[in-house]
PDB file of C-alpha atoms in Angstrom:
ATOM      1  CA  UNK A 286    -102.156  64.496 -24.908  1.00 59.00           C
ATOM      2  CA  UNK A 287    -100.308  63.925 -28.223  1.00 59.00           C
ATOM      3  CA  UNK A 288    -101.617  66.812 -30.447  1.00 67.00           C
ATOM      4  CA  UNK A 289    -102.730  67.227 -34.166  1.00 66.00           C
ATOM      5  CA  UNK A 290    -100.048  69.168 -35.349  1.00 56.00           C
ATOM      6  CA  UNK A 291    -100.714  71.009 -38.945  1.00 56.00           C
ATOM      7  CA  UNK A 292     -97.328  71.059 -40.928  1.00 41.00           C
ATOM      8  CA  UNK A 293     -96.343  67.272 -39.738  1.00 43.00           C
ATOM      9  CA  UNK A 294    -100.384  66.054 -40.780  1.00 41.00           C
ATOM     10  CA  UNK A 295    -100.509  68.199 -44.006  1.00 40.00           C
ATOM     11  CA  UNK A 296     -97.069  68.021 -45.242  1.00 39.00           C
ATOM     12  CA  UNK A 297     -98.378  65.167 -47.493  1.00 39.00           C
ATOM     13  CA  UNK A 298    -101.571  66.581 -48.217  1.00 40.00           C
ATOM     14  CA  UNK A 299     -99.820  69.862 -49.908  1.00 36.00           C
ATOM     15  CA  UNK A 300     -99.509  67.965 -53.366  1.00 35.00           C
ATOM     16  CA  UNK A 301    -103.255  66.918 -53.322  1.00 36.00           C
ATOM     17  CA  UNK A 302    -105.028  68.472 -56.093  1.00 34.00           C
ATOM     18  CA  UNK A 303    -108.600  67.401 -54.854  1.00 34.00           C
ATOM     19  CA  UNK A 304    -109.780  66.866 -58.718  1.00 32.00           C
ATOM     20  CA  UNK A 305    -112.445  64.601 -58.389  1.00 31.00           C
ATOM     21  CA  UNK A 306    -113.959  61.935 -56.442  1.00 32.00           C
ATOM     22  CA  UNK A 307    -111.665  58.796 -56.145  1.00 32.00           C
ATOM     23  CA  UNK A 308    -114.674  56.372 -55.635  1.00 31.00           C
ATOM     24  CA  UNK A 309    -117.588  55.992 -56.873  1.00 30.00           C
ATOM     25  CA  UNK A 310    -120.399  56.669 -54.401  1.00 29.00           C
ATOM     26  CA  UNK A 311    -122.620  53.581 -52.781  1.00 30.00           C
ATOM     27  CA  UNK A 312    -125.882  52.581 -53.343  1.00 30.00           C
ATOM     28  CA  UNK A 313    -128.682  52.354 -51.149  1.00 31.00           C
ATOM     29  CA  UNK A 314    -129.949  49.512 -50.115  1.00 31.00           C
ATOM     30  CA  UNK A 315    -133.192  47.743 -47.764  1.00 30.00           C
ATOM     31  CA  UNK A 316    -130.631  46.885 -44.239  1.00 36.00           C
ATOM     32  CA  UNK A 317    -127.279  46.656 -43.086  1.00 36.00           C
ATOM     33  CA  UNK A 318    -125.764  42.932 -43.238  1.00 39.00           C
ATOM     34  CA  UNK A 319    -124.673  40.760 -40.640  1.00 44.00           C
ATOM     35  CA  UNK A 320    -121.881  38.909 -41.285  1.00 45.00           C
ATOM     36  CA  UNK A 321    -122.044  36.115 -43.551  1.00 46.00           C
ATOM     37  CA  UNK A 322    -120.236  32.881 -43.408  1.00 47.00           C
ATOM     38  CA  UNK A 323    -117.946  32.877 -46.324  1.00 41.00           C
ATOM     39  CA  UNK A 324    -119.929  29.979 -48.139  1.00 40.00           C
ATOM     40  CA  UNK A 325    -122.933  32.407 -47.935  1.00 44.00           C
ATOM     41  CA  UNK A 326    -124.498  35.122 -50.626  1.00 42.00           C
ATOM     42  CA  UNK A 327    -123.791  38.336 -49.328  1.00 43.00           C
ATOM     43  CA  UNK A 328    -126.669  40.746 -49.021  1.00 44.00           C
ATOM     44  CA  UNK A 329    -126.440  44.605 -50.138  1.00 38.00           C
ATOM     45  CA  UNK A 330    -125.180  46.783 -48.197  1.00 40.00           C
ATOM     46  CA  UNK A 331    -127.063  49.728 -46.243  1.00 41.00           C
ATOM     47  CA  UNK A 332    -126.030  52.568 -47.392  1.00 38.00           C
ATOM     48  CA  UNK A 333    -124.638  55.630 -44.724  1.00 45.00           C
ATOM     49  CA  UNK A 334    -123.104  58.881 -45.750  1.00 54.00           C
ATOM     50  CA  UNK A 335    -120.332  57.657 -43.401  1.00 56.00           C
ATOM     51  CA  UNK A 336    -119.753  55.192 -46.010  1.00 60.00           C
ATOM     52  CA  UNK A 337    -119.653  56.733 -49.388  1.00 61.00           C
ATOM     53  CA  UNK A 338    -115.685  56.715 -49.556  1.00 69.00           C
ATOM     54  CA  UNK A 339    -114.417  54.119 -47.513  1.00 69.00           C
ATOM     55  CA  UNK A 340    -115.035  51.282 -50.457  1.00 64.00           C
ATOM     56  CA  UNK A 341    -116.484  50.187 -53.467  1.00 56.00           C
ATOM     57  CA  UNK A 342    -119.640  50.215 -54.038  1.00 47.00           C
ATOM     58  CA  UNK A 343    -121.193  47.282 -52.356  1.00 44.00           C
ATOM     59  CA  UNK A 344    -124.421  46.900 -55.118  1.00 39.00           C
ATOM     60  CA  UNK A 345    -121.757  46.744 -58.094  1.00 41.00           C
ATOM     61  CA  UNK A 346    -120.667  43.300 -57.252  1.00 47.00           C
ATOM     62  CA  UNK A 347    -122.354  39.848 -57.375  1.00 48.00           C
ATOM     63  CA  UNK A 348    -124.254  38.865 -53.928  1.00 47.00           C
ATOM     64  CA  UNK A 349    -122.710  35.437 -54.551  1.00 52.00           C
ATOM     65  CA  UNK A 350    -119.066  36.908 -54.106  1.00 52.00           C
ATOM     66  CA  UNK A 351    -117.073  35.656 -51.719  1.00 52.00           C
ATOM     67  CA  UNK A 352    -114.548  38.118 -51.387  1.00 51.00           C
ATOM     68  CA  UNK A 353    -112.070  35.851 -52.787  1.00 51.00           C
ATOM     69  CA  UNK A 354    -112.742  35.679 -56.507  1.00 47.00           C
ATOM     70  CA  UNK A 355    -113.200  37.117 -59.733  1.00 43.00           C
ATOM     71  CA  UNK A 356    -115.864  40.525 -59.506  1.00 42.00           C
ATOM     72  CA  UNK A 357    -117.275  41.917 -62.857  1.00 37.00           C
ATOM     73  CA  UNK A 358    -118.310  45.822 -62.786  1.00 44.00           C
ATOM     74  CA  UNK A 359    -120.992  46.911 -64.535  1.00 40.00           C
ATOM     75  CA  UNK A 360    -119.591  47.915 -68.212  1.00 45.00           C
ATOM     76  CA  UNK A 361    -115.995  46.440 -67.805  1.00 50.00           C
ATOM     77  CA  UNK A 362    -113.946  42.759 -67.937  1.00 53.00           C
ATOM     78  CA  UNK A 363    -114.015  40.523 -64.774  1.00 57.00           C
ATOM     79  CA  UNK A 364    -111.809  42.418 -62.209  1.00 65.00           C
ATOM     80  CA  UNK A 365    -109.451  39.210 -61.060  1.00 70.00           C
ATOM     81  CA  UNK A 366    -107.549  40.142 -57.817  1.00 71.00           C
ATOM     82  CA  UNK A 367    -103.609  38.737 -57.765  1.00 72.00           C
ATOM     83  CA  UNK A 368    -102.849  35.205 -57.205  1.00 77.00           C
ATOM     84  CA  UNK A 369    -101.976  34.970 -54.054  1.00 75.00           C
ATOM     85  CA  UNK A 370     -98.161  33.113 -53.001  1.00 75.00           C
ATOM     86  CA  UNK A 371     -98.751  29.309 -51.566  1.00 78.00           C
ATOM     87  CA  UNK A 372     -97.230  27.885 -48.385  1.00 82.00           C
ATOM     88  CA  UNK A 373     -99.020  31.381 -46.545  1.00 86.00           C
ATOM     89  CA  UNK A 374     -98.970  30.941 -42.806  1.00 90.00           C
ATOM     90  CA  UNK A 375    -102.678  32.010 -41.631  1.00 91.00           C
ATOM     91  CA  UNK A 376    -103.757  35.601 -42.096  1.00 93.00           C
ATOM     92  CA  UNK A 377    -103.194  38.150 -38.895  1.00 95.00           C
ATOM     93  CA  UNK A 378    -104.778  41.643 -38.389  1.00 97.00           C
ATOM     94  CA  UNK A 379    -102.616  44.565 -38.973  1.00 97.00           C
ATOM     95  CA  UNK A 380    -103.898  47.609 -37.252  1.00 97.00           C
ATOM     96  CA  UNK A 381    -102.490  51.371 -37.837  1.00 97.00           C
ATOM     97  CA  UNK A 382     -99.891  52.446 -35.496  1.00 95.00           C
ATOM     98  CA  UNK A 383     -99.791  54.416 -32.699  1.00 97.00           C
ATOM     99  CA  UNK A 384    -102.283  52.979 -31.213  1.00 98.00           C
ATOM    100  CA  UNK A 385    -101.738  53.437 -27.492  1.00 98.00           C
ATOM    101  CA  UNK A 386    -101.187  51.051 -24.666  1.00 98.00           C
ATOM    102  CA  UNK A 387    -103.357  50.010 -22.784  1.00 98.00           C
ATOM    103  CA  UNK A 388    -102.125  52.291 -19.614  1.00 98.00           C
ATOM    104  CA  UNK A 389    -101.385  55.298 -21.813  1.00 98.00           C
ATOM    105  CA  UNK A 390    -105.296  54.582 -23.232  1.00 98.00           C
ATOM    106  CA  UNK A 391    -106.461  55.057 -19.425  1.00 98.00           C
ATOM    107  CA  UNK A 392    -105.023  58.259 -19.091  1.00 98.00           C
ATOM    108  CA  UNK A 393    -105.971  59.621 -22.219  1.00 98.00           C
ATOM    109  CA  UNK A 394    -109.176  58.651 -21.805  1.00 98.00           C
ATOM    110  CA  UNK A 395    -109.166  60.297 -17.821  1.00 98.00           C
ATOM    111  CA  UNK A 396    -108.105  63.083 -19.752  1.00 98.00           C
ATOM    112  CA  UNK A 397    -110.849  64.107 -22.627  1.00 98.00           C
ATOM    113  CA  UNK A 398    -113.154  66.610 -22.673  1.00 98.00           C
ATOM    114  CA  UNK A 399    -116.405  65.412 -21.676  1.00 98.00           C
ATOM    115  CA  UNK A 400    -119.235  66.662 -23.485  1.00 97.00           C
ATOM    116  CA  UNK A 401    -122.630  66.424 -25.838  1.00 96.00           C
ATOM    117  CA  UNK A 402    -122.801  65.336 -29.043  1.00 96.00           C
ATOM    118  CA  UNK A 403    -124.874  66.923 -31.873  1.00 95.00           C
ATOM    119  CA  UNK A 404    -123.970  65.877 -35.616  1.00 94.00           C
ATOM    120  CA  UNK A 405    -126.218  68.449 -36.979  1.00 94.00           C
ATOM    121  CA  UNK A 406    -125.298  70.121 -40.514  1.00 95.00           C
ATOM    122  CA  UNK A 407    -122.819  67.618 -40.875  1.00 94.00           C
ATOM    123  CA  UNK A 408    -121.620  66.969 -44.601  1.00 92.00           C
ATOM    124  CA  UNK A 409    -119.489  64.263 -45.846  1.00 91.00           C
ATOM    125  CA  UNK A 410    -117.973  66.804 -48.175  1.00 92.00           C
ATOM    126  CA  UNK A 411    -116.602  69.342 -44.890  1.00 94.00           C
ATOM    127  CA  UNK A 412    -114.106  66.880 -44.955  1.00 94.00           C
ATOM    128  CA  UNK A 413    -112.346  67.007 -48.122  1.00 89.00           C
ATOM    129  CA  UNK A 414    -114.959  68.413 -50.505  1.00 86.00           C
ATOM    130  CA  UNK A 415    -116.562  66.112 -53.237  1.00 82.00           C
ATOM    131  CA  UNK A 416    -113.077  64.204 -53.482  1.00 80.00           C
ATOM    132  CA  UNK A 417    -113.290  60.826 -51.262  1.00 80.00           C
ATOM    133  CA  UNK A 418    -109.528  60.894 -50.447  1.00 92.00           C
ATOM    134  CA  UNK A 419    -106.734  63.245 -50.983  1.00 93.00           C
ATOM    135  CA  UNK A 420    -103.673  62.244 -53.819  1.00 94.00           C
ATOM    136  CA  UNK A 421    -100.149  61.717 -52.397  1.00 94.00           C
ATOM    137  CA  UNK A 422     -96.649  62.167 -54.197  1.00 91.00           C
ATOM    138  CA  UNK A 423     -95.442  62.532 -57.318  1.00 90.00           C
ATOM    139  CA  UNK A 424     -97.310  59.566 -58.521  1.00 89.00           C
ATOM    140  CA  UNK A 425    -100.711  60.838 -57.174  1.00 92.00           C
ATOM    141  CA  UNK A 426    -101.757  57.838 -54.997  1.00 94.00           C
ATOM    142  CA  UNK A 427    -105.117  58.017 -53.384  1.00 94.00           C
ATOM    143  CA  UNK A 428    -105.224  57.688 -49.462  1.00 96.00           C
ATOM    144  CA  UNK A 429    -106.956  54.409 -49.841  1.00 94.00           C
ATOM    145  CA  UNK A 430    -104.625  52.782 -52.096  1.00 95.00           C
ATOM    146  CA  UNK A 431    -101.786  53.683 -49.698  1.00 97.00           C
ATOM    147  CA  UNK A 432    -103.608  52.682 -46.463  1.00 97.00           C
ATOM    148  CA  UNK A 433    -104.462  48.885 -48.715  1.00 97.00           C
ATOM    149  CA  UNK A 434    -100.902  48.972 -49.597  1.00 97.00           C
ATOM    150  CA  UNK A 435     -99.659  49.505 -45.805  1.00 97.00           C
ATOM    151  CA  UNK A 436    -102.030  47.134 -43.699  1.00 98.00           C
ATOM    152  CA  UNK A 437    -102.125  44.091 -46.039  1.00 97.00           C
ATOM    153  CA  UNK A 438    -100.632  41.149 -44.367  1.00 95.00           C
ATOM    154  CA  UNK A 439     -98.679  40.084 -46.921  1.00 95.00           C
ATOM    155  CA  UNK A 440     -97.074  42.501 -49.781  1.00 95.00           C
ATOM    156  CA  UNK A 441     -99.820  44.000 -51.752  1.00 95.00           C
ATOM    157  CA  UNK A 442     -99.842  44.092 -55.622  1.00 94.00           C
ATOM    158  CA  UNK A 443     -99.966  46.866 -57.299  1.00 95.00           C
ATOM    159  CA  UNK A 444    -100.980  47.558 -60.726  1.00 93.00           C
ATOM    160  CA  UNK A 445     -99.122  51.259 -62.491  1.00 90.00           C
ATOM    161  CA  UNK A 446     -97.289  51.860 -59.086  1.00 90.00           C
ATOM    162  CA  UNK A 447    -100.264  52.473 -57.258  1.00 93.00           C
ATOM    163  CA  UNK A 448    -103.368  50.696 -57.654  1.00 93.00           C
ATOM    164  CA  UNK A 449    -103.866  47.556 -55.195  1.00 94.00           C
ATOM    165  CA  UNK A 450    -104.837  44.626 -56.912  1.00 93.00           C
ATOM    166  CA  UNK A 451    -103.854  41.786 -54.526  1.00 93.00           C
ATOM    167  CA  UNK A 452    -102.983  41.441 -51.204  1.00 95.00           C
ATOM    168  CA  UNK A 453    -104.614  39.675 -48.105  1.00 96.00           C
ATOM    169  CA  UNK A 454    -106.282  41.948 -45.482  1.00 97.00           C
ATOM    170  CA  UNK A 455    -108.184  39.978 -42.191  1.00 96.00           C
ATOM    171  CA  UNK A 456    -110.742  42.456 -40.981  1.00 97.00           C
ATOM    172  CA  UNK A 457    -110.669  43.138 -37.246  1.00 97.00           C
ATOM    173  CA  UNK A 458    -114.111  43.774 -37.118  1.00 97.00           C
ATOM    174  CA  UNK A 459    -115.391  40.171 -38.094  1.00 95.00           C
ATOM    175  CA  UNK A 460    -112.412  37.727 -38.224  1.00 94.00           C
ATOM    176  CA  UNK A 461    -112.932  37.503 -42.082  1.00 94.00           C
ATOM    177  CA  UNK A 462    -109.965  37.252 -43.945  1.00 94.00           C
ATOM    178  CA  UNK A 463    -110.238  38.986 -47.625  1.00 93.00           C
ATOM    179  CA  UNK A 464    -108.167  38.710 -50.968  1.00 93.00           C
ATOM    180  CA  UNK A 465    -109.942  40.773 -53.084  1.00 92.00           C
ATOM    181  CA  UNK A 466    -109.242  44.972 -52.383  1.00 93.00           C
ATOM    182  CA  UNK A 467    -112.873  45.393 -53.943  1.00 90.00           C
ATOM    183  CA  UNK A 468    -114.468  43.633 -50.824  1.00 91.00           C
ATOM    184  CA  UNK A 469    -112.122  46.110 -48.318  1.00 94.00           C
ATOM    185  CA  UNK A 470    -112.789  49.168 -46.979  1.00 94.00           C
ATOM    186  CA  UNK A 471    -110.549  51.736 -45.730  1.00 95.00           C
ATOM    187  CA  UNK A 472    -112.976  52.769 -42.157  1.00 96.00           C
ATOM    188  CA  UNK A 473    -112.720  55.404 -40.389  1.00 97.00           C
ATOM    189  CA  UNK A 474    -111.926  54.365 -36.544  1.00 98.00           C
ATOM    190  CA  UNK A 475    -113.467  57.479 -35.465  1.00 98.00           C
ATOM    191  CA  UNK A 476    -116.294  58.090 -38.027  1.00 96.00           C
ATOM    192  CA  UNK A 477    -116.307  61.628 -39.847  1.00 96.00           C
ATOM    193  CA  UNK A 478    -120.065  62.178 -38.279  1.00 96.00           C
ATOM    194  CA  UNK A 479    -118.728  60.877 -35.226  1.00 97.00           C
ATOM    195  CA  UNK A 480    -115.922  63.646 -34.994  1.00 97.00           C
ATOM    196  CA  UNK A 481    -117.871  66.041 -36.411  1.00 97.00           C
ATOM    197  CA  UNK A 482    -120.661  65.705 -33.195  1.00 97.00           C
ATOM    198  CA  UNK A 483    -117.805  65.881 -30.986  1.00 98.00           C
ATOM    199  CA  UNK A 484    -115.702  68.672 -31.813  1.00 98.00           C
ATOM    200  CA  UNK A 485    -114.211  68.993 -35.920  1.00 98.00           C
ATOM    201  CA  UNK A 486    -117.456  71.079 -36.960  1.00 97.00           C
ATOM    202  CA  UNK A 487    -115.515  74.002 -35.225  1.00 97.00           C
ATOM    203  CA  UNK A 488    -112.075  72.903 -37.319  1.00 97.00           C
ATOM    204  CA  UNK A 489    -110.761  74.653 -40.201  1.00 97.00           C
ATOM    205  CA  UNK A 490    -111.230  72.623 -43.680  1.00 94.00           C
ATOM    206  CA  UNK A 491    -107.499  71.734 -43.811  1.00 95.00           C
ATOM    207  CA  UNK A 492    -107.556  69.630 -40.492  1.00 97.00           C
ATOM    208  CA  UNK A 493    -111.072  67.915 -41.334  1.00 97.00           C
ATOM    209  CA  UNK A 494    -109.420  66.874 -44.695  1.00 96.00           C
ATOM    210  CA  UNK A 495    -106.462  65.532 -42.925  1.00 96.00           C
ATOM    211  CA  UNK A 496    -108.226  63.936 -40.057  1.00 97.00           C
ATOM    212  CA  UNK A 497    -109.918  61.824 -42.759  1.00 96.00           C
ATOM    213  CA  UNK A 498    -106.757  61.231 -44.527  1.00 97.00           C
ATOM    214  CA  UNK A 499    -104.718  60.539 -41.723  1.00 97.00           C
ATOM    215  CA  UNK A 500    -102.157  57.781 -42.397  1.00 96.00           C
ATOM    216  CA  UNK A 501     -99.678  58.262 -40.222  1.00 94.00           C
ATOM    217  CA  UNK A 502    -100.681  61.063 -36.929  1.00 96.00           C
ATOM    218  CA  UNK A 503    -102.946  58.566 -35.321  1.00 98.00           C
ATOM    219  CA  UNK A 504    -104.220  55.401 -35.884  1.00 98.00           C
ATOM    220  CA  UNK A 505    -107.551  56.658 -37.730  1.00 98.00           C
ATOM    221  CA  UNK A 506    -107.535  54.100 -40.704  1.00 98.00           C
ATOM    222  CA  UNK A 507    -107.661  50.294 -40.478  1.00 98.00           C
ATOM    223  CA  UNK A 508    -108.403  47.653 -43.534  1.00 97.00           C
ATOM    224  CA  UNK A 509    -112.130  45.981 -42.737  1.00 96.00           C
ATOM    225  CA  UNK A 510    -114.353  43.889 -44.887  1.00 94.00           C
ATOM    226  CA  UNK A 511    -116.983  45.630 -46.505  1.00 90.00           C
ATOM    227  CA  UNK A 512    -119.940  44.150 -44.600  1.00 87.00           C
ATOM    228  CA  UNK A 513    -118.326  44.605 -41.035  1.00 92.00           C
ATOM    229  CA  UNK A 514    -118.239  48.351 -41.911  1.00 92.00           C
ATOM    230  CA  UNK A 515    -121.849  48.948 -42.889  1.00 88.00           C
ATOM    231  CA  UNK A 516    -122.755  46.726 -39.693  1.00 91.00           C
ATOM    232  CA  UNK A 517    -120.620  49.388 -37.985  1.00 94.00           C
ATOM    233  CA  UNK A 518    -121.472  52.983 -39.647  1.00 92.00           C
ATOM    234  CA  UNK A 519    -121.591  55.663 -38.202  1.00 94.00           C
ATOM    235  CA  UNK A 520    -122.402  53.862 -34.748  1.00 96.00           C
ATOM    236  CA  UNK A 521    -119.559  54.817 -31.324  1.00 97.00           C
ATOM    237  CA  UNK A 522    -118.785  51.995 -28.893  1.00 98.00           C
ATOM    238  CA  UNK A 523    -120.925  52.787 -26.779  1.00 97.00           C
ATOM    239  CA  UNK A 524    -123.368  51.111 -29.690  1.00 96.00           C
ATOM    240  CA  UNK A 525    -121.138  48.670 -31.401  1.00 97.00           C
ATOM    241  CA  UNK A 526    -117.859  46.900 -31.009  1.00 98.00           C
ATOM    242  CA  UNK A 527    -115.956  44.424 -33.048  1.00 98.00           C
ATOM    243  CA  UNK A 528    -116.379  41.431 -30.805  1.00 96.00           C
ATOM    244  CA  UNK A 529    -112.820  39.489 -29.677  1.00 96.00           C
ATOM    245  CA  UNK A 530    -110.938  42.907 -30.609  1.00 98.00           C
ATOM    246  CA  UNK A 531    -113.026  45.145 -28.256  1.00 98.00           C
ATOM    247  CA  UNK A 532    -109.449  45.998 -26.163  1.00 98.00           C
ATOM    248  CA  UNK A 533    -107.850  46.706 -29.356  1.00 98.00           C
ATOM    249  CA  UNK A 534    -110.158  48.656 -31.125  1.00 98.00           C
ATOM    250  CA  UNK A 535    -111.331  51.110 -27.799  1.00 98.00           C
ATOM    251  CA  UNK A 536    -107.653  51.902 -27.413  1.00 98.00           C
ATOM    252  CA  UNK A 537    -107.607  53.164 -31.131  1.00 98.00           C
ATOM    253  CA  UNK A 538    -110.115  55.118 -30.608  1.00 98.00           C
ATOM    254  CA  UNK A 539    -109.133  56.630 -27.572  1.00 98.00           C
ATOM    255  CA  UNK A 540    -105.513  57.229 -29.512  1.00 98.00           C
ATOM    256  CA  UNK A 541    -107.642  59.384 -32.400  1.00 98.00           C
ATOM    257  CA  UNK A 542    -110.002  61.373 -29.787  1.00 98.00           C
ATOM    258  CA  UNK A 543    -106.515  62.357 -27.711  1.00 98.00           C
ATOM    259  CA  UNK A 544    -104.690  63.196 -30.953  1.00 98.00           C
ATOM    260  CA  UNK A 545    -107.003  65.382 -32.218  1.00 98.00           C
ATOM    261  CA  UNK A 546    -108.271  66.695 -28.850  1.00 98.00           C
ATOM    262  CA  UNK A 547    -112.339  65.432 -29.794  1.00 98.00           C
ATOM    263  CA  UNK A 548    -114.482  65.184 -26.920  1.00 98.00           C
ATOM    264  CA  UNK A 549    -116.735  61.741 -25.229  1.00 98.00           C
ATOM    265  CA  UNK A 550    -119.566  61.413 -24.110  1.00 98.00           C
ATOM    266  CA  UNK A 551    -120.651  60.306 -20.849  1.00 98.00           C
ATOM    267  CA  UNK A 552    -121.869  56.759 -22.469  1.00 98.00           C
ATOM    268  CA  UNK A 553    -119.187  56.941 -24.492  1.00 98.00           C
ATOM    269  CA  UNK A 554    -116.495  56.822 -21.959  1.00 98.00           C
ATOM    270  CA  UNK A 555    -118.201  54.667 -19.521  1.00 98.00           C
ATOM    271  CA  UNK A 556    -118.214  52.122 -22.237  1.00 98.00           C
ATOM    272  CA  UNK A 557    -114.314  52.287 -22.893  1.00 98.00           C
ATOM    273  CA  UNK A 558    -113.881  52.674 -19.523  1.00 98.00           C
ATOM    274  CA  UNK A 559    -115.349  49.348 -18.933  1.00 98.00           C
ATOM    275  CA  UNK A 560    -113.485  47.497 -21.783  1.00 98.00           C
ATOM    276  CA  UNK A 561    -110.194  48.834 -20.806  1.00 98.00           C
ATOM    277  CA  UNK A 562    -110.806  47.499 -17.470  1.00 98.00           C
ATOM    278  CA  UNK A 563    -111.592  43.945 -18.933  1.00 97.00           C
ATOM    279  CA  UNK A 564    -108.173  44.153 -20.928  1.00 97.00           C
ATOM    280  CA  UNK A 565    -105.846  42.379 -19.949  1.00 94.00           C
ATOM    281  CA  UNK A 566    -102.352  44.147 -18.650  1.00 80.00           C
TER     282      UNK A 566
END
């Protein structure tokens, strides 16, 4: 088992002065979307708690947008993502790293706790208090900013040294590839209800916030498209999967679980069981 380890997770987090909330908060909205073709208006966005920090907020932007474009918030100028260079060869996923392998994924997997899961009492705010993500540096980056920044496919834009303004991000949870940073989140693999239910309500406050934050220790954030992540939630693979990255995506969250020593349930791990043994070796 590769474990959380405090000072090499938090050494980052030791300049984060937690001030306010990075984000602004979603809203709510009738169901979750399925996902649209990208000649289609895009319907609102369900809102779960799960969800408040990952990305914009989905009701702010026209339902017309294809996640290409121009975007106008309510009270500002058109937001107009950066150009992007010509003569691009076709868009690939970029996933976090350390993500294991797909034998290494077996025996972590052999190897977790087995238990129940009960997200009772849990909070969206035990992990990090009312600030969505954590401020890095001297420069005071937000989490989200640096995790757009690292898995863009090409090199991101960045407006005042931090904030991403163009870049090209193709979501592994619905093959849609994205231009705008408005219409990306920054999910969770392992959702912060999800680890709560299995093991972080017993954590100290400082490994909640970095489990949420976690850039580097295990690979717990990955660049989606807005609608793929409310389709997704809260929701464990035992209940949803990105389809075509199933493989991919079980072994990340096997990598998290191990890393931070969370438990599975017994659906739970006879459903990754069962992908890993469709993988191919």
């Amino acid at each position: 088992m590769r474990l959380y380890r405090r000072p090499a997770l938090t050494s980052a987090l030791l300049v984060a002065a937690l001030p306010a909330a990075v984000l602004p908060v979603a809203a709510h909205a009738a169901s979750p979307p399925s996902r649209p073709a990208a000649d289609q208006p895009r319907s609102a966005a369900l809102n779960f708690d799960e969800l408040d920090c990952e990305g914009p907020e989905e009701d702010r932007l026209p339902s017309t947008d294809s996640g290409q474009g121009a975007v106008h918030e309510p009270g500002t100028a058109a937001f107009v993502p950066a150009p992007l260079p010509t003569g691009l060869p076709p868009a690939k996923v970029k996933w976090p790293k350390n993500i294991p392998d797909l034998d290494d994924a077996k025996r972590m997997l052999s190897e977790l706790d087995v238990g129940t899961f009960d997200s009772k009492g849990f909070r969206r705010t035990a992990f990090g208090g009312k600030s969505c993500w954590v401020l890095h540096g001297v420069d005071k980056c937000p989490t989200r900013e640096l995790a757009l920044k690292a898995l863009s496919d090409i090199p991101a834009t960045l407006k005042d040294g931090c904030k991403v303004v163009g870049g090209r991000w193709r979501s592994p949870y619905d093959d849609l590839t994205v231009t705008n940073p408005l219409r990306v989140d920054i999910d969770h693999v392992v959702p912060l209800r999800a680890a709560w239910g299995s093991g972080a309500r017993d954590w100290p406050e400082y490994k909640r916030r970095a489990f949420a934050n976690d850039l580097s220790g295990s690979p717990q954030l990955v660049a989606v498209s807005t609608w793929s992540n409310r389709d997704k939630g809260d929701k464990g693979p035992d209940k949803w999967l990105p389809k075509g990255y199933e493989c991919t995506y079980s072994r990340a969250w096997i990598g998290v679980k191990d890393y931070y020593g969370l438990r599975v349930t017994t659906q739970e791990r006879s459903k990754l069981a069962e992908v890993l043994g469709d993988c191919p070796g």
